[in-house]
Short mmCIF file of C-alpha atoms in Angstrom, two decimals:
data_model
loop_
_atom_site.label_atom_id
_atom_site.label_comp_id
_atom_site.label_asym_id
_atom_site.label_seq_id
_atom_site.Cartn_x
_atom_site.Cartn_y
_atom_site.Cartn_z
CA ALA A 236 -17.32 57.28 43.09
CA SER A 237 -17.46 57.30 39.33
CA VAL A 238 -14.37 54.96 39.19
CA SER A 239 -16.01 52.59 41.58
CA LEU A 240 -19.19 52.54 39.51
CA LEU A 241 -17.12 51.79 36.41
CA LYS A 242 -15.37 48.92 38.08
CA GLU A 243 -18.74 47.48 39.15
CA SER A 244 -20.07 47.79 35.66
CA LEU A 245 -17.07 46.04 34.15
CA LYS A 246 -17.28 43.27 36.81
CA HIS A 247 -21.01 42.76 35.98
CA ARG A 248 -20.36 42.53 32.28
CA MET A 249 -17.42 40.18 32.83
CA THR A 250 -19.53 37.91 35.09
CA LYS A 251 -22.33 37.95 32.42
CA SER A 252 -19.78 37.04 29.71
CA ILE A 253 -18.42 34.18 31.70
CA ARG A 254 -21.90 32.76 32.32
CA ALA A 255 -22.63 32.98 28.54
CA VAL A 256 -19.47 31.15 27.61
CA LYS A 257 -20.07 28.51 30.25
CA GLN A 258 -23.56 27.95 28.81
CA ASN A 259 -22.15 27.56 25.35
CA LEU A 260 -19.79 24.95 26.74
CA GLU A 261 -22.66 23.09 28.45
CA ASN A 262 -24.69 23.17 25.18
CA LEU A 263 -21.76 21.73 23.29
CA LYS A 264 -21.24 18.99 25.94
CA SER A 265 -24.87 18.01 25.56
CA GLN A 266 -24.38 17.72 21.77
CA VAL A 267 -21.24 15.67 22.32
CA ALA A 268 -23.07 13.30 24.66
CA GLN A 269 -25.78 12.65 22.02
CA THR A 270 -23.08 12.01 19.49
CA ALA A 271 -21.40 9.57 21.86
CA THR A 272 -24.68 7.53 22.08
CA GLU A 273 -24.82 7.54 18.27
CA LEU A 274 -21.18 6.42 18.07
CA GLU A 275 -21.72 3.52 20.46
CA VAL A 276 -24.83 2.32 18.52
CA LEU A 277 -22.81 2.45 15.25
CA HIS A 278 -19.86 0.56 16.74
CA ARG A 279 -22.21 -2.03 18.19
CA ASN A 280 -23.89 -2.67 14.80
CA TYR A 281 -20.51 -2.68 13.09
CA LEU A 282 -19.03 -5.23 15.50
CA GLU A 283 -22.03 -7.52 15.22
CA ILE A 284 -21.79 -7.55 11.43
CA LEU A 285 -18.00 -7.94 11.61
CA SER A 286 -18.19 -10.94 13.90
CA GLN A 287 -20.56 -12.72 11.53
CA SER A 288 -18.39 -11.98 8.52
CA LEU A 289 -15.28 -13.05 10.35
CA LYS A 290 -16.94 -16.26 11.46
CA GLN A 291 -17.68 -17.22 7.89
CA GLN A 292 -14.40 -16.04 6.41
CA LEU A 293 -12.25 -17.67 9.07
CA ILE A 294 -13.86 -21.10 8.30
CA LEU A 295 -13.58 -20.46 4.57
CA ALA A 296 -9.87 -19.57 4.87
CA CYS A 297 -9.23 -22.72 6.96
CA TYR A 298 -11.15 -24.75 4.33
CA GLN A 299 -8.84 -23.35 1.61
CA ILE A 300 -5.73 -24.13 3.61
CA CYS A 301 -6.84 -27.72 4.19
CA THR A 302 -8.16 -28.45 0.75
CA GLN A 303 -6.13 -26.26 -1.62
CA LEU A 304 -2.79 -25.65 0.04
CA TYR A 305 -2.30 -28.75 2.23
CA PRO A 306 -4.83 -31.31 0.81
CA GLN A 307 -2.71 -34.44 1.35
CA ALA A 308 -2.11 -33.52 5.03
CA PHE A 309 -5.82 -33.15 5.53
CA ILE A 310 -6.59 -36.46 3.73
CA ASP A 311 -4.05 -38.24 5.97
CA LEU A 312 -6.01 -37.28 9.11
CA SER A 313 -8.36 -39.76 10.59
CA LEU A 314 -12.05 -39.06 10.54
CA SER A 315 -12.08 -38.15 14.23
CA ALA A 316 -9.06 -35.85 13.81
CA LYS A 317 -10.78 -34.07 10.94
CA GLN A 318 -13.91 -33.68 12.99
CA ASP A 319 -11.93 -32.43 16.02
CA LEU A 320 -10.18 -29.81 13.92
CA GLN A 321 -13.42 -28.60 12.41
CA GLN A 322 -15.14 -28.46 15.80
CA ASN A 323 -12.19 -26.50 17.30
CA LEU A 324 -12.26 -24.04 14.43
CA ARG A 325 -16.12 -23.60 14.82
CA GLN A 326 -15.64 -22.97 18.47
CA LEU A 327 -12.91 -20.44 17.80
CA SER A 328 -15.12 -18.60 15.33
CA SER A 329 -17.98 -18.56 17.77
CA GLU A 330 -15.89 -16.77 20.28
CA LEU A 331 -15.32 -13.79 18.02
CA GLU A 332 -18.58 -12.00 18.68
CA PRO A 333 -18.50 -11.87 22.50
CA GLN A 334 -14.83 -10.77 22.33
CA LEU A 335 -15.56 -7.98 19.92
CA ILE A 336 -18.79 -6.78 21.64
CA LYS A 337 -16.87 -6.73 24.90
CA LEU A 338 -14.69 -3.97 23.52
CA LEU A 339 -17.67 -1.55 24.03
CA ASP A 340 -17.76 -2.37 27.71
CA GLN A 341 -14.45 -0.78 28.33
CA LYS A 342 -15.33 2.55 29.74
CA GLU A 343 -11.76 3.56 30.70
CA LEU A 344 -9.09 4.95 28.46
CA GLU A 345 -6.10 2.56 28.04
CA PRO A 346 -2.55 3.95 27.96
CA GLN A 347 -1.60 5.08 24.50
CA PRO A 348 0.58 2.43 22.75
CA LEU A 349 4.26 3.17 22.61
CA GLU A 350 5.83 4.15 19.28
CA LEU A 351 8.97 2.10 19.70
CA ASN A 352 9.22 -1.55 18.58
CA LEU A 353 11.06 -4.07 20.69
CA MET A 354 11.83 -6.22 17.61
CA ALA A 355 13.66 -3.37 16.03
CA GLU A 356 15.79 -2.97 19.17
CA LEU A 357 16.58 -6.70 19.20
CA ILE A 358 17.68 -6.49 15.57
CA LYS A 359 20.42 -3.96 16.39
CA LYS A 360 22.23 -6.73 18.30
CA LEU A 361 22.39 -9.00 15.27
CA PRO A 362 25.85 -9.11 13.49
CA LYS A 363 25.56 -7.17 10.26
CA PRO A 364 28.02 -5.54 7.90
CA LYS A 365 28.43 -1.86 8.66
CA ARG A 366 27.24 -0.82 5.21
CA GLN A 367 24.08 -2.85 5.49
CA ALA A 368 23.41 -1.49 9.01
CA GLU A 369 23.66 2.05 7.70
CA GLU A 370 21.34 1.32 4.75
CA ARG A 371 18.74 -0.33 6.84
CA GLU A 372 18.77 1.87 9.91
CA GLY A 373 15.24 3.00 10.58
CA ASP A 374 13.83 0.50 8.10
CA LEU A 375 11.62 -1.66 10.26
CA SER A 376 10.63 -3.94 7.43
CA ALA A 377 14.24 -4.89 6.62
CA ALA A 378 14.92 -5.32 10.27
CA ASP A 379 12.05 -7.79 10.69
CA LEU A 380 13.34 -9.75 7.77
CA GLU A 381 16.76 -9.96 9.30
CA LEU A 382 15.28 -11.44 12.47
CA VAL A 383 13.40 -14.03 10.53
CA LYS A 384 16.58 -14.97 8.75
CA ALA A 385 18.43 -15.19 12.04
CA GLU A 386 15.90 -17.64 13.47
CA ILE A 387 15.96 -19.73 10.31
CA ALA A 388 19.75 -19.86 10.45
CA LYS A 389 19.46 -21.35 13.92
CA LEU A 390 17.08 -23.97 12.75
CA GLU A 391 18.99 -24.86 9.54
CA ASN A 392 22.49 -24.58 11.15
CA ILE A 393 23.48 -21.93 8.61
CA GLU A 394 26.44 -19.73 9.55
CA ASN A 395 25.87 -16.68 7.41
CA LEU A 396 22.57 -14.77 7.30
CA GLU A 397 23.39 -13.71 3.77
CA ASP A 398 22.92 -17.35 2.71
CA ILE A 399 19.19 -17.06 3.45
CA GLU A 400 16.72 -15.29 1.18
CA LEU A 401 13.21 -14.60 2.23
CA ILE A 402 11.54 -15.15 -1.11
CA ALA A 403 7.99 -14.03 -0.56
CA ILE A 404 5.22 -12.96 1.76
CA ASP A 405 2.02 -12.62 -0.16
CA ALA A 406 -0.22 -10.13 1.54
CA SER A 407 -2.26 -6.98 1.07
CA SER A 408 -2.15 -5.12 4.36
CA GLU A 409 0.41 -2.49 5.47
CA LEU A 410 3.06 -3.14 8.16
CA GLU A 411 1.46 -2.95 11.59
CA VAL A 412 3.71 -2.05 14.56
CA GLU A 413 3.04 -3.63 17.94
CA PRO A 414 3.62 -1.71 21.10
CA GLU A 415 7.00 -2.20 22.69
CA ALA A 416 6.94 -5.11 25.11
CA ALA A 417 10.09 -4.05 27.02
CA ASN A 418 8.08 -1.58 29.13
CA GLU A 419 5.17 -3.92 29.71
CA GLU A 420 5.93 -4.19 33.45
CA GLU A 421 6.07 -0.37 33.80
CA ILE A 422 2.64 0.14 32.36
CA GLU A 423 1.05 -2.96 33.71
CA ASN A 424 -1.16 -1.21 36.26
CA PRO A 425 -1.29 2.44 35.21
CA ALA A 426 -4.07 4.73 36.45
CA ARG A 427 -6.79 4.71 33.90
CA GLU A 428 -8.93 7.69 33.21
CA GLN A 429 -12.71 7.23 32.99
CA ILE A 430 -14.12 8.11 29.57
CA ASP A 431 -15.89 11.44 29.60
CA PHE A 432 -18.60 11.04 26.99
CA GLU A 433 -19.13 14.84 26.97
CA ASN A 434 -15.56 15.38 25.82
CA PRO A 435 -15.06 14.95 22.05
CA GLU A 436 -11.38 14.22 22.43
CA HIS A 437 -12.27 11.26 24.75
CA LEU A 438 -14.61 9.97 22.04
CA THR A 439 -11.72 9.99 19.51
CA LEU A 440 -9.47 8.15 21.92
CA TRP A 441 -12.25 5.63 22.61
CA HIS A 442 -12.76 4.98 18.90
CA LYS A 443 -8.99 4.39 18.43
CA GLN A 444 -9.04 2.08 21.48
CA ILE A 445 -11.89 0.04 19.92
CA GLU A 446 -9.90 -0.13 16.63
CA ARG A 447 -6.82 -1.40 18.49
CA GLY A 448 -9.01 -3.99 20.19
CA ILE A 449 -10.38 -5.17 16.84
CA LYS A 450 -6.93 -5.65 15.45
CA LYS A 451 -5.76 -7.50 18.57
CA THR A 452 -8.76 -9.78 18.40
CA LEU A 453 -8.01 -10.63 14.76
CA ASP A 454 -4.36 -11.21 15.41
CA ASP A 455 -5.05 -13.42 18.47
CA THR A 456 -7.65 -15.42 16.61
CA SER A 457 -5.23 -15.84 13.62
CA ARG A 458 -2.53 -17.21 15.95
CA GLN A 459 -4.93 -19.61 17.61
CA ALA A 460 -6.17 -20.87 14.22
CA ASN A 461 -2.58 -21.45 13.08
CA LYS A 462 -1.89 -23.33 16.28
CA LEU A 463 -4.92 -25.61 15.70
CA LEU A 464 -3.76 -26.21 12.15
CA GLN A 465 -0.24 -26.95 13.31
CA LYS A 466 -1.47 -29.21 16.10
CA SER A 467 -3.40 -31.22 13.46
CA THR A 468 -0.26 -31.46 11.35
CA ILE A 469 -1.92 -29.44 8.50
CA ILE A 470 0.54 -26.54 8.58
CA PRO A 471 4.19 -27.61 8.94
CA ASN A 472 5.60 -27.04 12.33
CA ARG A 473 9.00 -25.94 11.11
CA LEU A 474 9.28 -22.50 12.51
CA PRO A 475 8.91 -21.25 16.05
CA ASN A 476 5.96 -19.04 17.01
CA LYS A 477 8.04 -15.95 17.32
CA VAL A 478 9.24 -16.24 13.76
CA ILE A 479 5.65 -16.66 12.56
CA ASP A 480 4.65 -13.58 14.62
CA VAL A 481 7.43 -11.53 13.03
CA ALA A 482 6.33 -12.73 9.56
CA MET A 483 2.76 -11.74 10.32
CA GLN A 484 3.95 -8.36 11.46
CA ALA A 485 5.96 -7.84 8.35
CA ASP A 486 2.89 -8.94 6.38
CA GLY A 487 2.56 -6.68 3.37
CA SER A 488 5.63 -4.51 4.00
CA LYS A 489 7.30 -3.05 0.99
CA GLY A 490 10.36 -4.65 -0.42
CA MET A 491 8.99 -8.15 -0.54
CA ARG A 492 8.46 -10.04 -3.74
CA SER A 493 5.22 -11.89 -4.19
CA SER A 494 5.17 -15.64 -5.09
CA SER A 495 3.49 -16.10 -8.42
CA LYS A 496 3.16 -19.80 -7.76
CA GLN A 497 0.76 -19.30 -4.88
CA PRO A 498 -3.02 -18.59 -5.27
CA LYS A 499 -4.40 -15.39 -3.82
CA VAL A 500 -6.53 -16.67 -0.89
CA PRO A 501 -8.29 -14.19 1.36
CA HIS A 502 -6.88 -14.17 4.89
CA VAL A 503 -4.04 -16.45 3.96
CA MET A 504 -0.41 -15.38 3.73
CA HIS A 505 2.32 -17.41 2.00
CA LEU A 506 5.72 -17.42 3.53
CA ALA A 507 8.30 -18.84 1.14
CA LEU A 508 11.75 -19.44 2.49
CA GLU A 509 14.88 -20.48 0.69
CA SER A 510 18.48 -20.74 1.82
CA ASN A 511 21.49 -21.19 -0.42
CA GLN A 512 24.68 -21.95 1.29
CA LYS A 513 27.73 -20.85 -0.49
CA LYS A 514 30.21 -23.37 -1.84
CA LYS A 515 27.40 -25.92 -2.11
CA SER A 516 25.56 -27.21 -5.13
CA LYS A 517 21.98 -26.43 -6.03
CA SER A 518 21.06 -29.95 -5.12
CA ASN A 519 21.79 -29.08 -1.47
CA ARG A 520 19.61 -26.04 -1.57
CA HIS A 521 17.19 -25.83 1.41
CA SER A 522 13.71 -24.60 0.52
CA GLY A 523 10.34 -24.55 2.19
CA GLN A 524 7.09 -22.73 2.21
CA ILE A 525 4.43 -22.18 4.77
CA SER A 526 0.91 -20.77 4.29
CA LEU A 527 -0.59 -19.25 7.36
CA MET A 528 -3.95 -17.87 8.49
CA ARG A 529 -3.91 -14.05 8.65
CA LEU A 530 -7.28 -12.30 9.30
CA ARG A 531 -7.25 -8.89 7.73
CA LEU A 532 -9.87 -6.29 8.52
CA ALA A 533 -9.54 -4.61 5.08
CA GLU A 534 -10.37 -7.95 3.36
CA VAL A 535 -13.38 -8.50 5.52
CA GLU A 536 -14.81 -5.08 4.79
CA PHE A 537 -14.01 -5.38 1.05
CA SER A 538 -16.07 -8.57 0.83
CA ASP A 539 -18.99 -7.39 2.96
CA HIS A 540 -20.79 -4.32 1.49
CA LEU A 541 -22.97 -3.83 4.57
CA LEU A 542 -19.93 -3.84 6.82
CA ASN A 543 -18.12 -1.38 4.44
CA ALA A 544 -21.18 0.90 4.69
CA LYS A 545 -21.13 0.85 8.43
CA ARG A 546 -17.43 1.68 8.36
CA GLY A 547 -18.38 4.72 6.18
CA GLN A 548 -20.95 5.78 8.71
CA ILE A 549 -18.43 5.62 11.55
CA ARG A 550 -15.95 7.56 9.47
CA ASN A 551 -18.43 10.32 8.82
CA LEU A 552 -19.35 10.49 12.52
CA MET A 553 -15.75 10.70 13.54
CA SER A 554 -15.35 13.64 11.14
CA LYS A 555 -18.21 15.35 12.99
CA ILE A 556 -16.57 14.58 16.36
CA LYS A 557 -13.34 16.13 15.09
CA GLN A 558 -15.24 19.36 14.32
CA LEU A 559 -16.94 19.26 17.73
CA ASN A 560 -13.49 18.86 19.38
CA GLU A 561 -12.28 22.00 17.55
CA GLN A 562 -15.23 23.92 18.90
CA TYR A 563 -14.76 22.44 22.34
CA LYS A 564 -11.16 23.60 22.52
CA GLU A 565 -12.07 27.06 21.23
CA ILE A 566 -14.75 27.58 23.90
CA GLN A 567 -12.46 26.25 26.59
CA GLN A 568 -9.74 28.64 25.50
CA GLU A 569 -12.26 31.55 25.36
CA LEU A 570 -13.44 30.70 28.91
CA ALA A 571 -9.87 30.51 30.18
CA VAL A 572 -9.01 33.90 28.74
CA ILE A 573 -12.08 35.58 30.22
CA GLU A 574 -11.56 34.02 33.65
CA ALA A 575 -7.88 35.07 33.58
CA GLN A 576 -8.85 38.62 32.75
CA ALA A 577 -11.31 38.62 35.58
CA ALA A 578 -8.73 37.18 38.02
CA TRP A 579 -6.30 39.90 36.90
CA ARG A 580 -8.80 42.72 37.55
CA SER A 581 -9.76 41.31 40.93
CA SER A 582 -6.21 41.06 42.12
CA TRP A 583 -4.95 44.47 40.72
CA TYR A 584 -4.81 47.49 42.92
CA GLU A 585 -3.44 50.99 42.38
CA ASP A 586 -0.38 52.06 44.32
#
């Protein structure tokens, strides 16, 4: 009888302990939910300010391209062509805010971006001396440059890639790797998990998802602006879009020499190309330079103190969410251990 009473006492204490841990978990979830509301408000304020700053800086960068970098090309346009370009750029800038705010409406977690880069895989197929391949293996920056050189070689009818030198890409941001496109069909319609706003880990993933959306919006807007400038014959239409995309992805990667001849213009990257075919004189030297629109989040925040302050608030809140996530995992682990102990006792019997 005493053994039976001891078992009942242990069971009662175990049940009480499980209830206490579960209550701790519910209290923490409530705190996380309040933090999620705060995070959404901060993000909304940040995106509203960001869209206004981007609208101004996009127009200013295009103004600099048209008046400082390609003034004659802009002068040569008819009045109606000038007005059409300006109207199209204003329209493009006005689309930024709804696109950015829409990022907050996504209440499902997207698949995490793949680490591999399709461009790097394509580069492996390019003919390169064995020594260079060994030196550059794993160096995505060098690989991207090789692809640019290969595309230029096709355009200029140059046989050897070594005859082409990528002189400069003037930029300030770090290399950003796009998700691999090769598996796009495989992840086209994956099952998406609803965001649990009581789960701090979901808040972290949601924040990263918004950040990726901001970058994609800036990249897409930059491409559209470049297309408008090319269509208006402001920016030379020498290189195909995929070469420009690679150059933009290699924007700011180490190992590139800056062009001292070009002015430092916010949100504008200078791509200077030069090919020197062997056995030919310097008079036959091919050269060219293209300045492109490249919206950079770091430059927007640097020039807008209010936006930078909002970024700091988000950063501080994300630090708090990280701490909540650690507590969340600890309580979950504690609950799992207690429930496992209870399950062991309930299923154990003496021979």
